[in-house]
C-alpha cells in the first residue's frame, strides 16, 4: 500500500498548457511529479516553476511516439522516483482547417502519431506496474472535436479514437482496479491558442462565445476535471468522456435550429 508521499504522478506533454496545469493542480495529492515533454526548454521552465512552488518535480525529455523509449522511461521512473499511481496523457498537437483531399499526409501521420499512438504507448508503458499493484488512475485527453465532424481530418478522428480507446482500456484495466477516463476540452485558451489568435488563424471572440457560457475555458479548468477523475471522489467512475466545454455541445445544437434563437445574438 503506497502513501501519498510515495506515489508519483506522470504527465505527458507536461511542459506547458493543460499538462502543466494538471501537474500544478494535482501536486497536493502526489509525492512527486514527473513531467514528460519533447521540448527541453519548456520542460526545464516548468520544472523550475513547480520547484519554486515547493513541489517535488522532475522533467524527462521524451518523444511519446517512441514506444520503446517510453517503456524505458517508465521503468526508470518506477526505479528512481517511486510507484506511478496516476497518469495524464496530455501530449498532443493541433491542426489548422483543411480538407481530407488537400491535407499534407506527413502532417496527418504526425498528428496521429503524437495524439493517438502517443496515448497508446504511454498507457502501455506506465499501466503495467499499475496492474501489478492493482491500483491506478489514468486520464486521457480527448476533444469536443471528437464528438462530431470538423474540418480537421487528422485531429478530429484521432480524438474520436482516443475516446473509444479510453472505453476499451477502462474495461481491460478495470479488472486490475485501474480507472481510465477521458476529458474532452473545448477550445482552451492556452499559449498555443493565444498565438494562433494573434496570427489570425483563430477568431478569439468566436471562441469565447461558442458555448452556453460566454467565457474562455482555461487550462486550469481542464486540470480541475482531471484532478476530480483521478481522485477518490470518482472511485466509481471509469470509461467516461467528460466534456469541459462551457456548454459548447448544448449551445451548438441549440443554435443550429433553422428558426433561429429567441433572442438577439448581437446583444
PDB file of C-alpha atoms in Angstrom:
ATOM      1  CA  UNK A   1       0.000   0.000   0.000  1.00  0.00           C
ATOM      2  CA  UNK A   2       1.534   3.303  -1.088  1.00  0.00           C
ATOM      3  CA  UNK A   3       1.185   6.547   0.825  1.00  0.00           C
ATOM      4  CA  UNK A   4       0.522   9.952  -0.662  1.00  0.00           C
ATOM      5  CA  UNK A   5       4.160  10.889  -0.079  1.00  0.00           C
ATOM      6  CA  UNK A   6       5.339   7.861  -2.072  1.00  0.00           C
ATOM      7  CA  UNK A   7       3.099   7.884  -5.126  1.00  0.00           C
ATOM      8  CA  UNK A   8       4.001   9.551  -8.395  1.00  0.00           C
ATOM      9  CA  UNK A   9       2.023  11.488 -10.984  1.00  0.00           C
ATOM     10  CA  UNK A  10       3.284  11.306 -14.572  1.00  0.00           C
ATOM     11  CA  UNK A  11       2.100  13.850 -17.128  1.00  0.00           C
ATOM     12  CA  UNK A  12       2.975  13.594 -20.810  1.00  0.00           C
ATOM     13  CA  UNK A  13       3.100  16.930 -22.569  1.00  0.00           C
ATOM     14  CA  UNK A  14       3.765  18.387 -19.133  1.00  0.00           C
ATOM     15  CA  UNK A  15       5.982  21.243 -20.239  1.00  0.00           C
ATOM     16  CA  UNK A  16       3.157  23.698 -20.815  1.00  0.00           C
ATOM     17  CA  UNK A  17      -0.581  24.212 -21.263  1.00  0.00           C
ATOM     18  CA  UNK A  18      -3.033  21.625 -19.986  1.00  0.00           C
ATOM     19  CA  UNK A  19      -0.313  19.180 -18.954  1.00  0.00           C
ATOM     20  CA  UNK A  20       1.467  21.691 -16.735  1.00  0.00           C
ATOM     21  CA  UNK A  21      -1.859  22.894 -15.300  1.00  0.00           C
ATOM     22  CA  UNK A  22      -2.671  19.266 -14.363  1.00  0.00           C
ATOM     23  CA  UNK A  23       0.692  18.906 -12.652  1.00  0.00           C
ATOM     24  CA  UNK A  24       0.128  22.043 -10.571  1.00  0.00           C
ATOM     25  CA  UNK A  25      -3.438  21.139  -9.668  1.00  0.00           C
ATOM     26  CA  UNK A  26      -2.709  17.520  -8.747  1.00  0.00           C
ATOM     27  CA  UNK A  27       0.585  18.032  -6.934  1.00  0.00           C
ATOM     28  CA  UNK A  28      -1.017  18.098  -3.492  1.00  0.00           C
ATOM     29  CA  UNK A  29      -2.259  14.526  -3.955  1.00  0.00           C
ATOM     30  CA  UNK A  30       1.093  13.089  -5.029  1.00  0.00           C
ATOM     31  CA  UNK A  31       4.534  12.863  -3.502  1.00  0.00           C
ATOM     32  CA  UNK A  32       6.325  13.599  -6.745  1.00  0.00           C
ATOM     33  CA  UNK A  33       5.527  14.915 -10.214  1.00  0.00           C
ATOM     34  CA  UNK A  34       7.315  13.636 -13.318  1.00  0.00           C
ATOM     35  CA  UNK A  35       6.797  15.700 -16.452  1.00  0.00           C
ATOM     36  CA  UNK A  36       7.487  14.259 -19.890  1.00  0.00           C
ATOM     37  CA  UNK A  37       7.861  16.573 -22.865  1.00  0.00           C
ATOM     38  CA  UNK A  38       9.884  16.709 -26.067  1.00  0.00           C
ATOM     39  CA  UNK A  39      10.543  20.459 -25.626  1.00  0.00           C
ATOM     40  CA  UNK A  40      13.534  20.582 -23.285  1.00  0.00           C
ATOM     41  CA  UNK A  41      13.358  24.359 -22.779  1.00  0.00           C
ATOM     42  CA  UNK A  42       9.678  24.278 -21.829  1.00  0.00           C
ATOM     43  CA  UNK A  43      10.310  21.253 -19.631  1.00  0.00           C
ATOM     44  CA  UNK A  44      13.107  23.000 -17.726  1.00  0.00           C
ATOM     45  CA  UNK A  45      10.977  26.092 -17.169  1.00  0.00           C
ATOM     46  CA  UNK A  46       8.017  24.008 -15.997  1.00  0.00           C
ATOM     47  CA  UNK A  47      10.099  22.041 -13.502  1.00  0.00           C
ATOM     48  CA  UNK A  48      11.743  25.203 -12.185  1.00  0.00           C
ATOM     49  CA  UNK A  49       8.338  26.806 -11.684  1.00  0.00           C
ATOM     50  CA  UNK A  50       6.970  23.795  -9.841  1.00  0.00           C
ATOM     51  CA  UNK A  51      10.018  23.556  -7.608  1.00  0.00           C
ATOM     52  CA  UNK A  52       9.733  27.267  -6.798  1.00  0.00           C
ATOM     53  CA  UNK A  53       6.241  26.478  -5.507  1.00  0.00           C
ATOM     54  CA  UNK A  54       7.596  23.762  -3.233  1.00  0.00           C
ATOM     55  CA  UNK A  55       6.570  20.865  -5.499  1.00  0.00           C
ATOM     56  CA  UNK A  56       8.868  17.867  -5.904  1.00  0.00           C
ATOM     57  CA  UNK A  57       9.114  17.759  -9.689  1.00  0.00           C
ATOM     58  CA  UNK A  58      11.337  16.114 -12.271  1.00  0.00           C
ATOM     59  CA  UNK A  59      11.401  16.519 -16.020  1.00  0.00           C
ATOM     60  CA  UNK A  60      12.397  13.915 -18.581  1.00  0.00           C
ATOM     61  CA  UNK A  61      12.751  14.763 -22.254  1.00  0.00           C
ATOM     62  CA  UNK A  62      10.631  12.320 -24.168  1.00  0.00           C
ATOM     63  CA  UNK A  63       9.085  11.713 -27.586  1.00  0.00           C
ATOM     64  CA  UNK A  64       5.767   9.938 -26.981  1.00  0.00           C
ATOM     65  CA  UNK A  65       5.857   8.487 -30.497  1.00  0.00           C
ATOM     66  CA  UNK A  66       8.764   6.256 -29.421  1.00  0.00           C
ATOM     67  CA  UNK A  67       7.172   3.262 -27.669  1.00  0.00           C
ATOM     68  CA  UNK A  68      10.457   1.662 -26.631  1.00  0.00           C
ATOM     69  CA  UNK A  69      11.771   4.897 -25.153  1.00  0.00           C
ATOM     70  CA  UNK A  70       8.561   5.364 -23.181  1.00  0.00           C
ATOM     71  CA  UNK A  71       8.789   1.866 -21.752  1.00  0.00           C
ATOM     72  CA  UNK A  72      12.372   2.515 -20.671  1.00  0.00           C
ATOM     73  CA  UNK A  73      11.341   5.803 -19.071  1.00  0.00           C
ATOM     74  CA  UNK A  74       8.512   4.075 -17.215  1.00  0.00           C
ATOM     75  CA  UNK A  75      10.981   1.570 -15.757  1.00  0.00           C
ATOM     76  CA  UNK A  76      13.321   4.417 -14.811  1.00  0.00           C
ATOM     77  CA  UNK A  77      10.587   6.418 -13.124  1.00  0.00           C
ATOM     78  CA  UNK A  78       9.424   3.419 -11.104  1.00  0.00           C
ATOM     79  CA  UNK A  79      13.001   2.651 -10.026  1.00  0.00           C
ATOM     80  CA  UNK A  80      14.200   6.181  -9.303  1.00  0.00           C
ATOM     81  CA  UNK A  81      11.092   8.067  -8.215  1.00  0.00           C
ATOM     82  CA  UNK A  82       8.573   5.571  -6.896  1.00  0.00           C
ATOM     83  CA  UNK A  83       5.321   3.866  -7.868  1.00  0.00           C
ATOM     84  CA  UNK A  84       3.304   5.673 -10.547  1.00  0.00           C
ATOM     85  CA  UNK A  85      -0.248   5.890  -9.278  1.00  0.00           C
ATOM     86  CA  UNK A  86      -1.621   8.443 -11.741  1.00  0.00           C
ATOM     87  CA  UNK A  87      -1.039   9.113 -15.440  1.00  0.00           C
ATOM     88  CA  UNK A  88      -2.313  12.029 -17.513  1.00  0.00           C
ATOM     89  CA  UNK A  89      -1.687  11.682 -21.257  1.00  0.00           C
ATOM     90  CA  UNK A  90      -1.717  15.324 -22.280  1.00  0.00           C
ATOM     91  CA  UNK A  91       0.857  15.284 -25.082  1.00  0.00           C
ATOM     92  CA  UNK A  92      -0.737  16.468 -28.299  1.00  0.00           C
ATOM     93  CA  UNK A  93      -0.535  18.734 -31.313  1.00  0.00           C
ATOM     94  CA  UNK A  94      -3.312  20.650 -33.015  1.00  0.00           C
ATOM     95  CA  UNK A  95      -4.068  21.334 -36.663  1.00  0.00           C
ATOM     96  CA  UNK A  96      -5.451  24.090 -38.836  1.00  0.00           C
ATOM     97  CA  UNK A  97      -8.548  23.828 -41.001  1.00  0.00           C
ATOM     98  CA  UNK A  98      -8.054  21.770 -44.150  1.00  0.00           C
ATOM     99  CA  UNK A  99      -9.755  19.172 -46.320  1.00  0.00           C
ATOM    100  CA  UNK A 100      -9.003  15.481 -46.400  1.00  0.00           C
ATOM    101  CA  UNK A 101      -8.221  15.681 -50.107  1.00  0.00           C
ATOM    102  CA  UNK A 102      -5.711  18.518 -49.737  1.00  0.00           C
ATOM    103  CA  UNK A 103      -4.100  17.799 -46.374  1.00  0.00           C
ATOM    104  CA  UNK A 104      -0.409  17.086 -46.020  1.00  0.00           C
ATOM    105  CA  UNK A 105      -0.060  13.352 -45.404  1.00  0.00           C
ATOM    106  CA  UNK A 106       3.142  13.714 -43.398  1.00  0.00           C
ATOM    107  CA  UNK A 107       1.400  16.129 -41.059  1.00  0.00           C
ATOM    108  CA  UNK A 108      -1.598  13.783 -40.880  1.00  0.00           C
ATOM    109  CA  UNK A 109       0.716  10.969 -39.802  1.00  0.00           C
ATOM    110  CA  UNK A 110       2.430  13.175 -37.247  1.00  0.00           C
ATOM    111  CA  UNK A 111      -0.863  14.215 -35.618  1.00  0.00           C
ATOM    112  CA  UNK A 112      -1.942  10.597 -35.270  1.00  0.00           C
ATOM    113  CA  UNK A 113       1.491   9.512 -34.023  1.00  0.00           C
ATOM    114  CA  UNK A 114       1.568  12.110 -31.248  1.00  0.00           C
ATOM    115  CA  UNK A 115      -2.086  12.320 -30.246  1.00  0.00           C
ATOM    116  CA  UNK A 116      -3.341   8.758 -30.619  1.00  0.00           C
ATOM    117  CA  UNK A 117      -0.298   6.500 -30.741  1.00  0.00           C
ATOM    118  CA  UNK A 118       1.398   8.589 -28.048  1.00  0.00           C
ATOM    119  CA  UNK A 119      -1.567   7.908 -25.787  1.00  0.00           C
ATOM    120  CA  UNK A 120      -1.448   4.174 -26.522  1.00  0.00           C
ATOM    121  CA  UNK A 121       2.293   3.982 -25.887  1.00  0.00           C
ATOM    122  CA  UNK A 122       2.130   5.965 -22.644  1.00  0.00           C
ATOM    123  CA  UNK A 123      -0.632   3.795 -21.209  1.00  0.00           C
ATOM    124  CA  UNK A 124       1.148   0.578 -22.213  1.00  0.00           C
ATOM    125  CA  UNK A 125       4.369   1.831 -20.623  1.00  0.00           C
ATOM    126  CA  UNK A 126       3.012   3.013 -17.266  1.00  0.00           C
ATOM    127  CA  UNK A 127      -0.045   0.812 -16.695  1.00  0.00           C
ATOM    128  CA  UNK A 128       1.941  -2.426 -16.453  1.00  0.00           C
ATOM    129  CA  UNK A 129       3.259  -1.592 -12.980  1.00  0.00           C
ATOM    130  CA  UNK A 130      -0.213  -0.329 -12.028  1.00  0.00           C
ATOM    131  CA  UNK A 131      -1.564  -3.749 -12.974  1.00  0.00           C
ATOM    132  CA  UNK A 132       0.963  -5.446 -10.711  1.00  0.00           C
ATOM    133  CA  UNK A 133      -0.073  -3.214  -7.795  1.00  0.00           C
ATOM    134  CA  UNK A 134      -3.755  -3.366  -8.747  1.00  0.00           C
ATOM    135  CA  UNK A 135      -4.075   0.367  -8.310  1.00  0.00           C
ATOM    136  CA  UNK A 136      -4.072   3.402 -10.574  1.00  0.00           C
ATOM    137  CA  UNK A 137      -5.936   6.177 -12.333  1.00  0.00           C
ATOM    138  CA  UNK A 138      -5.447   7.376 -15.894  1.00  0.00           C
ATOM    139  CA  UNK A 139      -6.880  10.401 -17.664  1.00  0.00           C
ATOM    140  CA  UNK A 140      -6.586  10.732 -21.432  1.00  0.00           C
ATOM    141  CA  UNK A 141      -7.131  13.941 -23.381  1.00  0.00           C
ATOM    142  CA  UNK A 142      -9.878  13.854 -25.958  1.00  0.00           C
ATOM    143  CA  UNK A 143     -11.603  16.857 -27.503  1.00  0.00           C
ATOM    144  CA  UNK A 144     -15.010  18.201 -28.382  1.00  0.00           C
ATOM    145  CA  UNK A 145     -13.828  17.854 -31.974  1.00  0.00           C
ATOM    146  CA  UNK A 146     -14.021  14.115 -31.416  1.00  0.00           C
ATOM    147  CA  UNK A 147     -17.775  14.428 -30.892  1.00  0.00           C
ATOM    148  CA  UNK A 148     -18.709  15.432 -34.426  1.00  0.00           C
ATOM    149  CA  UNK A 149     -17.472  16.266 -37.910  1.00  0.00           C
ATOM    150  CA  UNK A 150     -14.927  19.096 -38.070  1.00  0.00           C
ATOM    151  CA  UNK A 151     -12.686  20.308 -40.910  1.00  0.00           C
ATOM    152  CA  UNK A 152      -9.740  18.756 -39.064  1.00  0.00           C
ATOM    153  CA  UNK A 153      -9.297  15.428 -40.894  1.00  0.00           C
ATOM    154  CA  UNK A 154      -6.376  14.233 -38.764  1.00  0.00           C
ATOM    155  CA  UNK A 155      -7.057  15.815 -35.374  1.00  0.00           C
ATOM    156  CA  UNK A 156     -10.805  15.198 -35.071  1.00  0.00           C
ATOM    157  CA  UNK A 157     -10.805  11.471 -35.982  1.00  0.00           C
ATOM    158  CA  UNK A 158      -7.744  10.970 -33.785  1.00  0.00           C
ATOM    159  CA  UNK A 159      -9.509  12.455 -30.783  1.00  0.00           C
ATOM    160  CA  UNK A 160     -12.556  10.298 -31.538  1.00  0.00           C
ATOM    161  CA  UNK A 161     -10.265   7.282 -31.452  1.00  0.00           C
ATOM    162  CA  UNK A 162      -8.924   8.319 -28.040  1.00  0.00           C
ATOM    163  CA  UNK A 163     -12.467   8.295 -26.669  1.00  0.00           C
ATOM    164  CA  UNK A 164     -13.024   4.723 -27.854  1.00  0.00           C
ATOM    165  CA  UNK A 165      -9.560   3.727 -26.658  1.00  0.00           C
ATOM    166  CA  UNK A 166     -10.417   5.064 -23.201  1.00  0.00           C
ATOM    167  CA  UNK A 167     -13.557   2.924 -23.062  1.00  0.00           C
ATOM    168  CA  UNK A 168     -11.615  -0.171 -24.107  1.00  0.00           C
ATOM    169  CA  UNK A 169      -8.926   0.497 -21.515  1.00  0.00           C
ATOM    170  CA  UNK A 170     -11.485   1.099 -18.772  1.00  0.00           C
ATOM    171  CA  UNK A 171     -12.712  -2.473 -19.206  1.00  0.00           C
ATOM    172  CA  UNK A 172      -9.346  -4.118 -19.781  1.00  0.00           C
ATOM    173  CA  UNK A 173      -7.676  -2.344 -16.851  1.00  0.00           C
ATOM    174  CA  UNK A 174     -10.747  -2.271 -14.637  1.00  0.00           C
ATOM    175  CA  UNK A 175     -10.006  -5.900 -13.766  1.00  0.00           C
ATOM    176  CA  UNK A 176      -6.899  -4.563 -12.014  1.00  0.00           C
ATOM    177  CA  UNK A 177      -8.736  -1.753 -10.181  1.00  0.00           C
ATOM    178  CA  UNK A 178      -7.349   0.862 -12.556  1.00  0.00           C
ATOM    179  CA  UNK A 179      -9.755   3.577 -13.647  1.00  0.00           C
ATOM    180  CA  UNK A 180      -9.443   5.207 -17.081  1.00  0.00           C
ATOM    181  CA  UNK A 181     -11.403   8.303 -18.074  1.00  0.00           C
ATOM    182  CA  UNK A 182     -11.224  10.934 -20.798  1.00  0.00           C
ATOM    183  CA  UNK A 183     -11.524  14.713 -20.543  1.00  0.00           C
ATOM    184  CA  UNK A 184     -12.785  16.438 -23.690  1.00  0.00           C
ATOM    185  CA  UNK A 185     -11.827  20.102 -23.723  1.00  0.00           C
ATOM    186  CA  UNK A 186     -13.364  22.726 -25.911  1.00  0.00           C
ATOM    187  CA  UNK A 187     -11.118  25.454 -27.347  1.00  0.00           C
ATOM    188  CA  UNK A 188      -8.726  26.100 -24.442  1.00  0.00           C
ATOM    189  CA  UNK A 189      -7.032  29.476 -24.100  1.00  0.00           C
ATOM    190  CA  UNK A 190      -3.534  28.026 -23.919  1.00  0.00           C
ATOM    191  CA  UNK A 191      -0.385  29.806 -25.065  1.00  0.00           C
ATOM    192  CA  UNK A 192      -0.621  27.904 -28.355  1.00  0.00           C
ATOM    193  CA  UNK A 193      -4.177  29.091 -28.985  1.00  0.00           C
ATOM    194  CA  UNK A 194      -3.275  32.646 -27.976  1.00  0.00           C
ATOM    195  CA  UNK A 195      -0.547  32.589 -30.590  1.00  0.00           C
ATOM    196  CA  UNK A 196      -2.917  31.314 -33.258  1.00  0.00           C
ATOM    197  CA  UNK A 197      -5.407  34.052 -32.388  1.00  0.00           C
ATOM    198  CA  UNK A 198      -2.612  36.620 -32.662  1.00  0.00           C
ATOM    199  CA  UNK A 199      -1.637  35.199 -36.050  1.00  0.00           C
ATOM    200  CA  UNK A 200      -5.230  35.475 -37.293  1.00  0.00           C
ATOM    201  CA  UNK A 201      -5.644  31.694 -37.521  1.00  0.00           C
ATOM    202  CA  UNK A 202      -8.405  31.646 -34.882  1.00  0.00           C
ATOM    203  CA  UNK A 203     -11.222  34.073 -34.013  1.00  0.00           C
ATOM    204  CA  UNK A 204     -10.870  34.847 -30.311  1.00  0.00           C
ATOM    205  CA  UNK A 205     -14.341  36.338 -29.904  1.00  0.00           C
ATOM    206  CA  UNK A 206     -15.986  33.433 -31.725  1.00  0.00           C
ATOM    207  CA  UNK A 207     -14.218  31.057 -29.376  1.00  0.00           C
ATOM    208  CA  UNK A 208     -15.334  32.994 -26.305  1.00  0.00           C
ATOM    209  CA  UNK A 209     -18.951  32.938 -27.456  1.00  0.00           C
ATOM    210  CA  UNK A 210     -19.016  29.347 -28.745  1.00  0.00           C
ATOM    211  CA  UNK A 211     -20.592  27.787 -25.651  1.00  0.00           C
ATOM    212  CA  UNK A 212     -23.645  28.329 -23.497  1.00  0.00           C
ATOM    213  CA  UNK A 213     -21.340  30.273 -21.185  1.00  0.00           C
ATOM    214  CA  UNK A 214     -19.664  33.173 -22.960  1.00  0.00           C
ATOM    215  CA  UNK A 215     -16.287  32.618 -21.365  1.00  0.00           C
ATOM    216  CA  UNK A 216     -12.892  31.305 -22.267  1.00  0.00           C
ATOM    217  CA  UNK A 217     -12.035  27.841 -20.979  1.00  0.00           C
ATOM    218  CA  UNK A 218      -8.603  27.855 -19.346  1.00  0.00           C
ATOM    219  CA  UNK A 219      -6.033  25.086 -18.830  1.00  0.00           C
ATOM    220  CA  UNK A 220      -6.878  25.151 -15.112  1.00  0.00           C
ATOM    221  CA  UNK A 221     -10.486  24.220 -15.932  1.00  0.00           C
ATOM    222  CA  UNK A 222      -9.288  21.055 -17.644  1.00  0.00           C
ATOM    223  CA  UNK A 223      -6.897  20.339 -14.786  1.00  0.00           C
ATOM    224  CA  UNK A 224      -9.749  20.569 -12.265  1.00  0.00           C
ATOM    225  CA  UNK A 225     -11.711  17.950 -14.198  1.00  0.00           C
ATOM    226  CA  UNK A 226      -8.702  15.650 -14.500  1.00  0.00           C
ATOM    227  CA  UNK A 227      -7.958  16.003 -10.789  1.00  0.00           C
ATOM    228  CA  UNK A 228     -11.522  15.031  -9.919  1.00  0.00           C
ATOM    229  CA  UNK A 229     -11.490  11.978 -12.183  1.00  0.00           C
ATOM    230  CA  UNK A 230      -8.241  10.785 -10.592  1.00  0.00           C
ATOM    231  CA  UNK A 231      -9.416  11.403  -7.029  1.00  0.00           C
ATOM    232  CA  UNK A 232     -11.113   9.076  -4.563  1.00  0.00           C
ATOM    233  CA  UNK A 233     -14.279  11.141  -5.070  1.00  0.00           C
ATOM    234  CA  UNK A 234     -14.539   9.490  -8.501  1.00  0.00           C
ATOM    235  CA  UNK A 235     -13.770   5.954  -7.272  1.00  0.00           C
ATOM    236  CA  UNK A 236     -16.841   4.515  -9.063  1.00  0.00           C
ATOM    237  CA  UNK A 237     -16.332   6.451 -12.309  1.00  0.00           C
ATOM    238  CA  UNK A 238     -14.485   4.889 -15.226  1.00  0.00           C
ATOM    239  CA  UNK A 239     -14.817   4.769 -19.005  1.00  0.00           C
ATOM    240  CA  UNK A 240     -16.485   8.179 -19.246  1.00  0.00           C
ATOM    241  CA  UNK A 241     -15.965  11.124 -21.564  1.00  0.00           C
ATOM    242  CA  UNK A 242     -16.246  14.345 -19.565  1.00  0.00           C
ATOM    243  CA  UNK A 243     -16.651  17.420 -21.783  1.00  0.00           C
ATOM    244  CA  UNK A 244     -15.239  20.611 -20.309  1.00  0.00           C
ATOM    245  CA  UNK A 245     -16.769  22.876 -22.898  1.00  0.00           C
ATOM    246  CA  UNK A 246     -18.635  25.768 -21.242  1.00  0.00           C
ATOM    247  CA  UNK A 247     -21.788  24.243 -22.724  1.00  0.00           C
ATOM    248  CA  UNK A 248     -20.436  24.145 -26.287  1.00  0.00           C
ATOM    249  CA  UNK A 249     -22.255  20.944 -27.257  1.00  0.00           C
ATOM    250  CA  UNK A 250     -25.611  22.129 -25.964  1.00  0.00           C
ATOM    251  CA  UNK A 251     -25.213  25.581 -27.493  1.00  0.00           C
ATOM    252  CA  UNK A 252     -24.121  24.267 -30.889  1.00  0.00           C
ATOM    253  CA  UNK A 253     -27.175  22.040 -31.230  1.00  0.00           C
ATOM    254  CA  UNK A 254     -29.497  24.740 -29.887  1.00  0.00           C
ATOM    255  CA  UNK A 255     -28.197  27.393 -32.278  1.00  0.00           C
ATOM    256  CA  UNK A 256     -28.418  25.059 -35.280  1.00  0.00           C
ATOM    257  CA  UNK A 257     -32.225  25.374 -35.231  1.00  0.00           C
ATOM    258  CA  UNK A 258     -33.149  26.952 -38.543  1.00  0.00           C
ATOM    259  CA  UNK A 259     -35.850  29.055 -36.908  1.00  0.00           C
ATOM    260  CA  UNK A 260     -33.203  30.957 -35.005  1.00  0.00           C
ATOM    261  CA  UNK A 261     -32.820  31.573 -31.305  1.00  0.00           C
ATOM    262  CA  UNK A 262     -35.384  33.559 -29.272  1.00  0.00           C
ATOM    263  CA  UNK A 263     -33.053  36.485 -28.584  1.00  0.00           C
ATOM    264  CA  UNK A 264     -30.762  38.840 -30.431  1.00  0.00           C
ATOM    265  CA  UNK A 265     -27.362  37.150 -30.669  1.00  0.00           C
ATOM    266  CA  UNK A 266     -25.681  40.535 -31.126  1.00  0.00           C
ATOM    267  CA  UNK A 267     -26.522  41.520 -27.559  1.00  0.00           C
TER     268      UNK A 267
END
